[in-house]
Short mmCIF file of C-alpha atoms in Angstrom, two decimals:
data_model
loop_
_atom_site.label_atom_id
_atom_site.label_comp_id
_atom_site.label_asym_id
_atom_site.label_seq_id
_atom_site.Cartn_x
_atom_site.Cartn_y
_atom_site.Cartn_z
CA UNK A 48 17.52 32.95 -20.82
CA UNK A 49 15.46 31.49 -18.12
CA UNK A 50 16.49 28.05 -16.17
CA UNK A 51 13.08 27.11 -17.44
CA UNK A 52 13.50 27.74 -21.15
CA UNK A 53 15.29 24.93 -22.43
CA UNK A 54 17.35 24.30 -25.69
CA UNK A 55 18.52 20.37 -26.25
CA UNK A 56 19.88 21.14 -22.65
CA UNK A 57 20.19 17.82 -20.26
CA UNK A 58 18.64 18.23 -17.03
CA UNK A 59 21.01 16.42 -14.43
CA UNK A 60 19.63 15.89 -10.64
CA UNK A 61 22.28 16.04 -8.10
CA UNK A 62 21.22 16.12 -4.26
CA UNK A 63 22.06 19.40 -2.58
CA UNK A 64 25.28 20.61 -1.22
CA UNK A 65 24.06 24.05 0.69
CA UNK A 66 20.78 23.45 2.72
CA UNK A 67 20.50 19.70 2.86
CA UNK A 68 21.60 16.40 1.52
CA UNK A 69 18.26 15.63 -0.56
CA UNK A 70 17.45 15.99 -4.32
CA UNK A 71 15.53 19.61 -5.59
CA UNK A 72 13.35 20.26 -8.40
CA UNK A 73 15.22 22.46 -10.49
CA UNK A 74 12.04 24.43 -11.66
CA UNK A 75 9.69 24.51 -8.18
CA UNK A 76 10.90 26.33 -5.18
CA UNK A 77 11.29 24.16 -1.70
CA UNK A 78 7.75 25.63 -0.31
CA UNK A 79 5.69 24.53 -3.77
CA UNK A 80 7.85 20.96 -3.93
CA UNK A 81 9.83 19.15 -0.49
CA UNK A 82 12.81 18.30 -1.54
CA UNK A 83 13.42 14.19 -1.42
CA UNK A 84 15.79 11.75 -0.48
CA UNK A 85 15.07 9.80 -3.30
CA UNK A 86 16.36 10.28 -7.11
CA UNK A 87 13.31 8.71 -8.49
CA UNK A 88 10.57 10.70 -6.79
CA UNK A 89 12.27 13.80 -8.14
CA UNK A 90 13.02 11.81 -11.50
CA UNK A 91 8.62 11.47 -11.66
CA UNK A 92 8.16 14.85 -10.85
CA UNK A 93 10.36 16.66 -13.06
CA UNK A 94 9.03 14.13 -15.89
CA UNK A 95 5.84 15.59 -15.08
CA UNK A 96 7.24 19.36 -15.44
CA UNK A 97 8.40 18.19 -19.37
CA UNK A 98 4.88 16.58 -20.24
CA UNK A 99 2.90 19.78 -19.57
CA UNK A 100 5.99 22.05 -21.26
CA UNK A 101 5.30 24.06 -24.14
CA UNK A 102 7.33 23.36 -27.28
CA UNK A 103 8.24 26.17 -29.35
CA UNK A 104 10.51 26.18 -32.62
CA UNK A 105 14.01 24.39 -30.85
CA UNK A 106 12.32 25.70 -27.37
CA UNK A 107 11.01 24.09 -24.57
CA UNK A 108 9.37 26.11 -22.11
CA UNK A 109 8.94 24.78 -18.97
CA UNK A 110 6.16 26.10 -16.08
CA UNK A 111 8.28 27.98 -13.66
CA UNK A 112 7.80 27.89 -9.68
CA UNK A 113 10.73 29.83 -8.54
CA UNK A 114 8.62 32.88 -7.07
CA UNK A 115 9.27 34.95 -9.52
CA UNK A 116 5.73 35.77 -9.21
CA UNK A 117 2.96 34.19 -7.17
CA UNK A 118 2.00 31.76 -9.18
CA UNK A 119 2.88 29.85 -11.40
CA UNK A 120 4.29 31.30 -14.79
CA UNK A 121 5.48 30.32 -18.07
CA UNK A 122 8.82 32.90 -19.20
CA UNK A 123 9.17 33.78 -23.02
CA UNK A 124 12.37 32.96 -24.94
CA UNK A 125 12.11 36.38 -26.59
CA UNK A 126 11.54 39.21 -24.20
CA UNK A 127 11.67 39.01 -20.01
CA UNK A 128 7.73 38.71 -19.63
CA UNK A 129 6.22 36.35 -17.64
CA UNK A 130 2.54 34.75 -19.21
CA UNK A 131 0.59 32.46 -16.46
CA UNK A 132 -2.14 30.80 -18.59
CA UNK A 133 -0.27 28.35 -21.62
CA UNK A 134 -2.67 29.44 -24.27
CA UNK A 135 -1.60 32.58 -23.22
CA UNK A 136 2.09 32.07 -23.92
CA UNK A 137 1.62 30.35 -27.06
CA UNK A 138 -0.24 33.52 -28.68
CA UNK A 139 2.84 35.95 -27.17
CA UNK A 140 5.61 33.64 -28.63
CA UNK A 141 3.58 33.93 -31.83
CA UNK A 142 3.53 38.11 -31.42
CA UNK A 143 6.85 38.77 -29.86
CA UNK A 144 8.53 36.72 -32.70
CA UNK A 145 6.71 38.82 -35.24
CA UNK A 146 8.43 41.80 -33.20
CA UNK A 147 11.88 40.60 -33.45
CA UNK A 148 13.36 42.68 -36.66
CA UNK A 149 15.83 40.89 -38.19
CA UNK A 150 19.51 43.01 -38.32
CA UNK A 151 20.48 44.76 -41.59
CA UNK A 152 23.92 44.89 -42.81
CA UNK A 153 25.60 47.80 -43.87
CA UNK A 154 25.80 49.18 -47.21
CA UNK A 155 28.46 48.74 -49.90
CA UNK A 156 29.50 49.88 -53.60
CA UNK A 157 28.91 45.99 -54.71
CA UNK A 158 26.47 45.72 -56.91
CA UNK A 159 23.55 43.85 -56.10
CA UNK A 160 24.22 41.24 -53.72
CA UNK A 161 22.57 37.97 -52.81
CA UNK A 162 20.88 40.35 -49.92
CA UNK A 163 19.21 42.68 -51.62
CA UNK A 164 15.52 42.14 -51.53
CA UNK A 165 14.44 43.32 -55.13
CA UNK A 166 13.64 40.47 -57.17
CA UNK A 167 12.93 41.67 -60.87
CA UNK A 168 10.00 39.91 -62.39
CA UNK A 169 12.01 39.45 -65.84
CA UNK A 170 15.81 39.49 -66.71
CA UNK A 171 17.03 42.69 -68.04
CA UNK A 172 18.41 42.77 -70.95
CA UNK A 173 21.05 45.52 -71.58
CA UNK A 174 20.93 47.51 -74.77
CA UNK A 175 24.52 49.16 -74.69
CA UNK A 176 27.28 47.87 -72.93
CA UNK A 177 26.63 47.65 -69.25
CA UNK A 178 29.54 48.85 -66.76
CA UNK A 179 30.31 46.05 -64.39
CA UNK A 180 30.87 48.83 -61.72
CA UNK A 181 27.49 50.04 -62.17
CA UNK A 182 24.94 48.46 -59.96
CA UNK A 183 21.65 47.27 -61.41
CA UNK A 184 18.79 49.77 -61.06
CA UNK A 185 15.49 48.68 -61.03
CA UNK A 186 12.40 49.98 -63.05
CA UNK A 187 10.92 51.69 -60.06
CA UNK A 188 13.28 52.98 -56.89
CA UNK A 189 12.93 50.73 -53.64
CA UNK A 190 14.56 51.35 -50.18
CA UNK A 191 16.73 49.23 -49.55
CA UNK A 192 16.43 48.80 -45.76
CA UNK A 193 13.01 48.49 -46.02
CA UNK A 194 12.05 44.46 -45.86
CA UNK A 195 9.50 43.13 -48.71
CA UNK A 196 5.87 42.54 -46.92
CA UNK A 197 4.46 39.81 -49.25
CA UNK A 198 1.12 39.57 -50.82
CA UNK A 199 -0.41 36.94 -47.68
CA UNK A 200 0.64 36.96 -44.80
CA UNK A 201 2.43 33.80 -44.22
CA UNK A 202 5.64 33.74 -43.71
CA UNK A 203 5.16 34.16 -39.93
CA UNK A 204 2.15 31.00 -39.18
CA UNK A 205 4.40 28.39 -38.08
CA UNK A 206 2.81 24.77 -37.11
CA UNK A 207 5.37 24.14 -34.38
CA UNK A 208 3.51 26.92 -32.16
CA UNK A 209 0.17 25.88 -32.09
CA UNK A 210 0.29 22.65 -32.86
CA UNK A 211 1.70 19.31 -29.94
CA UNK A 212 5.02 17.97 -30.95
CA UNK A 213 5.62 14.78 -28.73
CA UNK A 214 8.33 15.70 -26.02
CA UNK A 215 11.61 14.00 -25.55
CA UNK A 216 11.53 13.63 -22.29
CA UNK A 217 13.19 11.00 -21.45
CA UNK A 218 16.43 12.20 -23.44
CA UNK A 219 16.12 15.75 -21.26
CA UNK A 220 17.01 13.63 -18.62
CA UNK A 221 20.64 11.78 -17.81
CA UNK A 222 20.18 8.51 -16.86
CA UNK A 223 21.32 7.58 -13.87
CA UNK A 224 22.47 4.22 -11.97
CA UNK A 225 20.21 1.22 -11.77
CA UNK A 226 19.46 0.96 -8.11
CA UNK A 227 18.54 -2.34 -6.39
CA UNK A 228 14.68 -1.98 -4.79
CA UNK A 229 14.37 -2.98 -1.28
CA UNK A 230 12.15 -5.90 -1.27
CA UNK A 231 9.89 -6.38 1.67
CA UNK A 232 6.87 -9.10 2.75
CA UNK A 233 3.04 -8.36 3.20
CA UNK A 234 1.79 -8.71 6.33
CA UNK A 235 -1.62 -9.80 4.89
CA UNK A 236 -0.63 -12.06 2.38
CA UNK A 237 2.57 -12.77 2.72
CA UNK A 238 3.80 -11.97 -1.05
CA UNK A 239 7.54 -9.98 -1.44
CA UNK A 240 6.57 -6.76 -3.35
CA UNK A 241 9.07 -3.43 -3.51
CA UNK A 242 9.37 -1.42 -0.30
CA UNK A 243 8.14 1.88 -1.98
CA UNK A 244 4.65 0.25 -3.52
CA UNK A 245 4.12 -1.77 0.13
CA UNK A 246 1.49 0.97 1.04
CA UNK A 247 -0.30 1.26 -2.30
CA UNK A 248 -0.80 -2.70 -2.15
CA UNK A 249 -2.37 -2.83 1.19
CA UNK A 250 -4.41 0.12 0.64
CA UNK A 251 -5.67 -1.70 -3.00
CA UNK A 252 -5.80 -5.42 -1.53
CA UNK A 253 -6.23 -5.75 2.33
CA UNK A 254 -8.33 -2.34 2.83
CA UNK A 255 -11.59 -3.53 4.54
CA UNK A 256 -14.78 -3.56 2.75
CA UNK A 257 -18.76 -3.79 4.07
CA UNK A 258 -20.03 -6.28 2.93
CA UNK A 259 -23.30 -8.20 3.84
CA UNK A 260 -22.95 -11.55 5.48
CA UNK A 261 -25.34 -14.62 3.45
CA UNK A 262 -25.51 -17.96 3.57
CA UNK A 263 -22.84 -18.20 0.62
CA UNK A 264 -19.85 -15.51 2.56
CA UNK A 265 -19.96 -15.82 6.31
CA UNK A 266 -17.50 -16.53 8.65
CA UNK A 267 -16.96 -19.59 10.21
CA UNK A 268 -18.15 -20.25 13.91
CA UNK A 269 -18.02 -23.27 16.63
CA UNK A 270 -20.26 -23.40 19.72
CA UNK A 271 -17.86 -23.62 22.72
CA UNK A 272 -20.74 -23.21 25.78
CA UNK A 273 -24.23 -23.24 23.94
CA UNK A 274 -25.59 -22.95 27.85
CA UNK A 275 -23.46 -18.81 28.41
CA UNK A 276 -23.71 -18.27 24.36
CA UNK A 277 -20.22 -18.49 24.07
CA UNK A 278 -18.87 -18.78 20.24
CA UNK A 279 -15.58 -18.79 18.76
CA UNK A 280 -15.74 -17.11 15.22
CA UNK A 281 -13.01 -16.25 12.52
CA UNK A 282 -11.52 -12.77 13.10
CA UNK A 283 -12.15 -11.95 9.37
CA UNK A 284 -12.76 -13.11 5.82
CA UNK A 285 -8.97 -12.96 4.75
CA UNK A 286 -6.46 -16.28 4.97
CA UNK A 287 -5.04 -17.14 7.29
CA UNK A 288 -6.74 -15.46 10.34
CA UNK A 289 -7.33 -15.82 14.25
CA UNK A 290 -9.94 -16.87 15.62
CA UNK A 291 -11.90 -14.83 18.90
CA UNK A 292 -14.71 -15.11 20.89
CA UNK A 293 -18.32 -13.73 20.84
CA UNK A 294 -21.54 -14.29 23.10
CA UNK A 295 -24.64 -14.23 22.31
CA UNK A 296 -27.44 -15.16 24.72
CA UNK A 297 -30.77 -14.30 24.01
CA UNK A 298 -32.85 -16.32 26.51
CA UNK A 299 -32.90 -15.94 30.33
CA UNK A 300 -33.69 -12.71 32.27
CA UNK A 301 -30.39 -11.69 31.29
CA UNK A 302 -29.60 -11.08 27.10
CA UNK A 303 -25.87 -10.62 26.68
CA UNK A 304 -24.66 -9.52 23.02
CA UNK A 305 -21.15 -9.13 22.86
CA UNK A 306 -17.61 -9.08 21.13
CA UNK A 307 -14.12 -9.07 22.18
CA UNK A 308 -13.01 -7.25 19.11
CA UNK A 309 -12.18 -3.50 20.04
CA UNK A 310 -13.62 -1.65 17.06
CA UNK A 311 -16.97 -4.14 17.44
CA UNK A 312 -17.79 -2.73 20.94
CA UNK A 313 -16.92 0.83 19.96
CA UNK A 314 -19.72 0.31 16.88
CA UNK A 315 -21.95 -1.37 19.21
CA UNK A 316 -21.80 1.42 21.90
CA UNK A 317 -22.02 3.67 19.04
CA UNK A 318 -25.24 2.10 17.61
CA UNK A 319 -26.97 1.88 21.26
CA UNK A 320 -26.26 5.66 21.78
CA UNK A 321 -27.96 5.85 18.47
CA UNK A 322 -30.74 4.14 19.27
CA UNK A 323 -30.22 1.25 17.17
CA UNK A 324 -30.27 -1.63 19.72
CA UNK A 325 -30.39 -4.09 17.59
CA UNK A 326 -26.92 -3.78 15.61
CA UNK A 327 -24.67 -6.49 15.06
CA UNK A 328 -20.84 -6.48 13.62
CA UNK A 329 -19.85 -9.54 11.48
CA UNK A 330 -19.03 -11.66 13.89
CA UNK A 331 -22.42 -11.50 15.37
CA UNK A 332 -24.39 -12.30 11.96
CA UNK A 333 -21.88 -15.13 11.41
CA UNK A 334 -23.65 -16.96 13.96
CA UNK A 335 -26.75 -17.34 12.21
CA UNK A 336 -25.14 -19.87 10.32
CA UNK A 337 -22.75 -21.39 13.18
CA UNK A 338 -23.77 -25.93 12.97
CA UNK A 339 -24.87 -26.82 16.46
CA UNK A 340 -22.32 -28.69 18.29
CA UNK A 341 -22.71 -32.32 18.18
CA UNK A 342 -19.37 -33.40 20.17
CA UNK A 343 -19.09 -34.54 23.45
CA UNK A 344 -16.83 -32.00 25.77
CA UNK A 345 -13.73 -33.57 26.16
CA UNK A 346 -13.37 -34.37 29.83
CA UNK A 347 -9.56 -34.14 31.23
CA UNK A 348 -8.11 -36.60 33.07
CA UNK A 349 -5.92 -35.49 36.10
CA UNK A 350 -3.72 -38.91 35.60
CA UNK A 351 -2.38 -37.65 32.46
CA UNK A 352 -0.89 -35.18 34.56
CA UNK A 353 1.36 -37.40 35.98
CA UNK A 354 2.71 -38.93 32.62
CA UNK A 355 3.33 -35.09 31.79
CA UNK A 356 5.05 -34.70 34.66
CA UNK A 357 7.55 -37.81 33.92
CA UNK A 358 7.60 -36.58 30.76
CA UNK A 359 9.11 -33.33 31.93
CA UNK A 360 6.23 -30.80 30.44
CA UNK A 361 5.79 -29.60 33.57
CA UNK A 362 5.83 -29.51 37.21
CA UNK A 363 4.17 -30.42 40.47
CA UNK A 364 2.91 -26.56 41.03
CA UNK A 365 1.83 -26.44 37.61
CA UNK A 366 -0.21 -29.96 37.80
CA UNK A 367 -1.96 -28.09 41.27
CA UNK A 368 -2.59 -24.94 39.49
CA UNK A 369 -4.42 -26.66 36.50
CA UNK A 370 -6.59 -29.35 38.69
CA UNK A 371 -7.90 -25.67 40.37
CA UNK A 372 -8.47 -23.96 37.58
CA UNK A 373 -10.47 -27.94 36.44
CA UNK A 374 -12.56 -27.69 39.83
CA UNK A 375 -13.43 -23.66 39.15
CA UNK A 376 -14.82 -24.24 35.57
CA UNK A 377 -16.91 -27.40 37.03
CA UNK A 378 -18.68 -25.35 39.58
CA UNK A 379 -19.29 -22.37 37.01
CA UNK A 380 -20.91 -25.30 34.70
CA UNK A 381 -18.51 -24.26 31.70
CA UNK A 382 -16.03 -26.69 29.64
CA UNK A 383 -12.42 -25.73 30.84
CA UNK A 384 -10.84 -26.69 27.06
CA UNK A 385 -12.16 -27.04 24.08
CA UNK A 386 -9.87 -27.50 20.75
CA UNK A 387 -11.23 -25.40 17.68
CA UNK A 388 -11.64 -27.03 14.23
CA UNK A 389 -11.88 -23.32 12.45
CA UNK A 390 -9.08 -20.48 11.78
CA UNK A 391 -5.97 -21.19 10.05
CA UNK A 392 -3.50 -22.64 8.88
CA UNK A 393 -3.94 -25.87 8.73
CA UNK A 394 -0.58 -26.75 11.47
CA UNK A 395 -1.80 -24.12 14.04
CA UNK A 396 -4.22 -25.82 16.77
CA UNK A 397 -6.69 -23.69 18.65
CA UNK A 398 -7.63 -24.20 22.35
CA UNK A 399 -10.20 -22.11 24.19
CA UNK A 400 -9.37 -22.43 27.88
CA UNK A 401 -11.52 -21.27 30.27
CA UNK A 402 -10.51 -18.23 31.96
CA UNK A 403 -12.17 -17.05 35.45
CA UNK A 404 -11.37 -13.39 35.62
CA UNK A 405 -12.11 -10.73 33.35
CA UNK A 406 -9.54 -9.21 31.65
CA UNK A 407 -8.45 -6.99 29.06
CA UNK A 408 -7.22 -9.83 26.86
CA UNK A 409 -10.50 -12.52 28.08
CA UNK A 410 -13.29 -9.92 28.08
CA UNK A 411 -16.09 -13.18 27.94
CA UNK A 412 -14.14 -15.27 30.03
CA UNK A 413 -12.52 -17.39 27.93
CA UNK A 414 -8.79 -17.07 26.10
CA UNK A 415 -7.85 -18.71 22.92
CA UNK A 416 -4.14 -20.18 23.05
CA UNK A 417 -2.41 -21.74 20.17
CA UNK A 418 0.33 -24.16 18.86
CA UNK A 419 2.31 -23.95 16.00
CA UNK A 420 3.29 -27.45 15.00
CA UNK A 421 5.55 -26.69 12.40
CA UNK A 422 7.68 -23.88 14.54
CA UNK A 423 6.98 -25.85 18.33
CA UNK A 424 6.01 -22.61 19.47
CA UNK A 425 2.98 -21.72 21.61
CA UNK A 426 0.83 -18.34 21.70
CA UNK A 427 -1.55 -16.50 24.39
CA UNK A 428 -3.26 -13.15 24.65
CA UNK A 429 -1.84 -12.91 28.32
CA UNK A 430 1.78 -12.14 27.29
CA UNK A 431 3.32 -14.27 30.01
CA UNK A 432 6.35 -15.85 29.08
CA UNK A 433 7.10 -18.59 31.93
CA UNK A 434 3.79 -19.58 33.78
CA UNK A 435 0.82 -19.28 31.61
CA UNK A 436 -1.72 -21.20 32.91
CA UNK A 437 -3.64 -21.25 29.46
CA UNK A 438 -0.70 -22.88 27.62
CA UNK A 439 -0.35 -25.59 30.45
CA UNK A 440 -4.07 -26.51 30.22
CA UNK A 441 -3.44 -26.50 26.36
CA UNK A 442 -0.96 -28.85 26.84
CA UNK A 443 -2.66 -30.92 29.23
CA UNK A 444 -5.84 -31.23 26.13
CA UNK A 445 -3.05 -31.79 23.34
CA UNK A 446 -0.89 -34.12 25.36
CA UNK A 447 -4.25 -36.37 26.65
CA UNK A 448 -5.45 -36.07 22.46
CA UNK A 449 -2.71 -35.82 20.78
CA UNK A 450 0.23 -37.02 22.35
CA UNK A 451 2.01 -37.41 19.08
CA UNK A 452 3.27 -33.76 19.21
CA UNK A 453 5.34 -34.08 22.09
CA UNK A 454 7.46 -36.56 20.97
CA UNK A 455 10.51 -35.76 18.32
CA UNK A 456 10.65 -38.98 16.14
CA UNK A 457 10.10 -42.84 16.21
CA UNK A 458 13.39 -43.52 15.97
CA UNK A 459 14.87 -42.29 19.17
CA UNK A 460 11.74 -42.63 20.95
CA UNK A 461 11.60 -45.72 23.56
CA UNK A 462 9.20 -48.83 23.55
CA UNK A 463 7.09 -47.25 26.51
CA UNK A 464 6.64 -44.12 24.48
CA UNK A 465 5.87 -45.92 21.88
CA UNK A 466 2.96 -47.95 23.31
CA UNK A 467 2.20 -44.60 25.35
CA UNK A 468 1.20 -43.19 22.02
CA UNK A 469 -0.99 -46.25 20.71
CA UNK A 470 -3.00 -45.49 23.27
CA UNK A 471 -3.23 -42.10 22.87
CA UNK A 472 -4.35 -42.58 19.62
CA UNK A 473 -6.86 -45.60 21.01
CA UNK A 474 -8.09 -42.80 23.02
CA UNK A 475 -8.68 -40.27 20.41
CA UNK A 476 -10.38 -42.80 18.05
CA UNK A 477 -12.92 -43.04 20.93
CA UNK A 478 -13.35 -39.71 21.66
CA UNK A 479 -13.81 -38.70 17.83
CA UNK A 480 -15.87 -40.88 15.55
CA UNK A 481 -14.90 -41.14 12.05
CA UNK A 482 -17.93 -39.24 11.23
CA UNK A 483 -16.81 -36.59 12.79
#
């Protein structure tokens, strides 16, 4: 018989020894089904094969994709034909069995035998002595090769051909070893799920969705410069997220609309091509609902500088390079820091620093750099990793606000540090109301 007629047989899946080292389906060729490197993928597939089998008497027949023909086939059990449609198959099984004649056996001088098809309607009751050598004649002479056709026809209508018997197919197939899944970590969310299901759960969960922006779903916004338009505005509606900067400047001989994220300007370029010159991404309708800033900028002090410098944060080039970049961002009329109450989490701190050239990674001339309290490490667009001039002014706003943060822990910390820090904190009651 045919691989793909099966009787009770146990279908075992070993990888392959001749043209590669990966597992083959033992009823598709390698051009209908790629062979795989891993057991269960095969395991799923040839599952599948046994589903959509077709049961017959102790048969199982299953589809066949060896190119024996050019598509796919089903083979019968009986006879070397090949049947593509499954109704098909079912109704030749049912005719090529009724072909099948069953084998006689030869003839002997017994007398009637348990094989003999004549079956008198009556016992016969002898009226002389009967020989014992003598077969039994019947009342009217019948061949005996010649097979009794009943009255109706059923002797041949089986129910296990036309009608579903549920499939063992798990028992087809030997069990192999329990393998341990390789557990990875979201990038999104952060949850541990199994390596193989990683890209169904980002495509179900994290795939991004239009949706309108109302008063009740918006993104969070702060004004940083109400004078340029310049916002800062959640990157998106997931937890945590970044935070990046938009402009939007409506008044003045010169209207600037604009956002730093790279698939925003491609739809906005997009949309004025389009003619729709009015289009705005998410970040841009956010701002309908951005609370006008009531703080006061915070003004840095350049004698702070020189406690950071004792302090060891940084040195004298450093303290020169920040009281420039101070004088710069008074003469454009911008704040030079501003520290960010959205984005997330809750231990990351936000600083927009003011940035005077244009750049890939400060498009509106401003960069966002950040502190990670928890880790003590610090993050900036620019990619520098010794002299970043938008950490040190960071550091300069945290250290003049929040002074706390530089220092390890009360215990080892001196009395100078210590009343150092009371008045930091003095400071930063001023500088914030409670209210606030």
């Amino acid at each position: 018989m045919h691989r793909t007629v099966l009787r009770h047989e146990k279908i075992t899946l070993q990888r392959c020894q001749s043209c590669c080292s990966n597992y083959h389906c033992p009823f598709c060729g390698p051009k209908v089904f790629k062979p795989a490197m891993e057991h269960h993928v095969v395991e799923n597939h040839v599952r599948n094969h046994l589903s959509l089998a077709v049961q017959h008497e102790e048969f199982l027949i299953v589809k066949c994709n060896l190119q024996c023909r050019e598509q796919a086939h089903f083979h019968c059990c009986y006879c070397p034909n090949t049947v593509i449609r499954k109704v098909q198959i079912v109704q030749h099984l049912a005719s090529c069995k009724k072909r099948q004649v069953p084998p006689t056996e030869p003839a002997t001088d017994e007398p009637a035998t348990i094989n003999e098809p004549v079956v008198p309607s009556a016992p016969i009751v002898p009226s002389a002595p009967v020989d014992i050598n003598e077969p039994v004649v019947p009342s009217a002479p019948v061949d005996v090769n010649e097979p009794v056709v009943p009255s109706e026809p059923v002797a041949f209508k089986e129910p296990a051909v036309t009608e579903r018997v549920p499939l063992p197919v798990k028992s087809l197939l030997v069990p192999q070893k329990s393998r341990i899944q390789k557990k990875v970590q979201c990038g999104h969310c952060g949850i541990t799920v199994n390596k193989k299901n990683l890209d169904v759960h980002v495509k179900r969960k994290h795939t991004g969705k239009i949706c309108d922006v109302t008063e009740d779903r918006h993104l969070p916004s702060q004004c940083i410069d109400p004078v340029s338009g310049i916002y800062a505005v959640e990157k998106s509606f997931r937890r945590p997220c970044s935070v990046i900067h938009v402009q939007k400047k409506t008044s003045g001989p010169h209207s600037v609309v604009a956002c730093e994220m790279d698939e925003c300007i491609s739809k906005l370029e997009f949309a004025a091509r389009s003619g729709f010159q009015h289009f705005e991404c998410i970040h841009l309708k956010s701002l309908q609902f951005c609370p006008w800033p009531n703080r006061i900028p915070v003004v840095l002090d350049e004698d702070v500088l020189v406690d950071m410098i004792a302090a060891n944060v940084f040195g004298e080039q450093t303290k020169t390079t920040c009281v420039a970049t101070k004088a710069a961002a008074s003469a454009a009329g911008v704040p030079l820091s501003v520290e960010l109450t959205i984005g997330g989490p809750s231990t990351k701190k936000y600083i927009s620093v003011y940035e005077p050239k244009v750049s890939y990674y400060g498009r509106l001339g401003r960069v966002i750099a950040s502190y990670d309290s928890t880790r003590n490490t610090w993050h900036c667009p620019c990619a520098k990793p010794r002299s970043c001039l938008h950490k040190n002014i960071a550091r300069w706003h945290l250290f003049q606000l929040h002074c706390q943060l530089f220092v390890s822990s009360p215990i080892d910390r001196p009395a100078q540090g210590l009343a150092q820090e009371h008045a930091c904190q003095e400071s930063t009651r001023l500088e914030y109301p409670p209210q606030w």
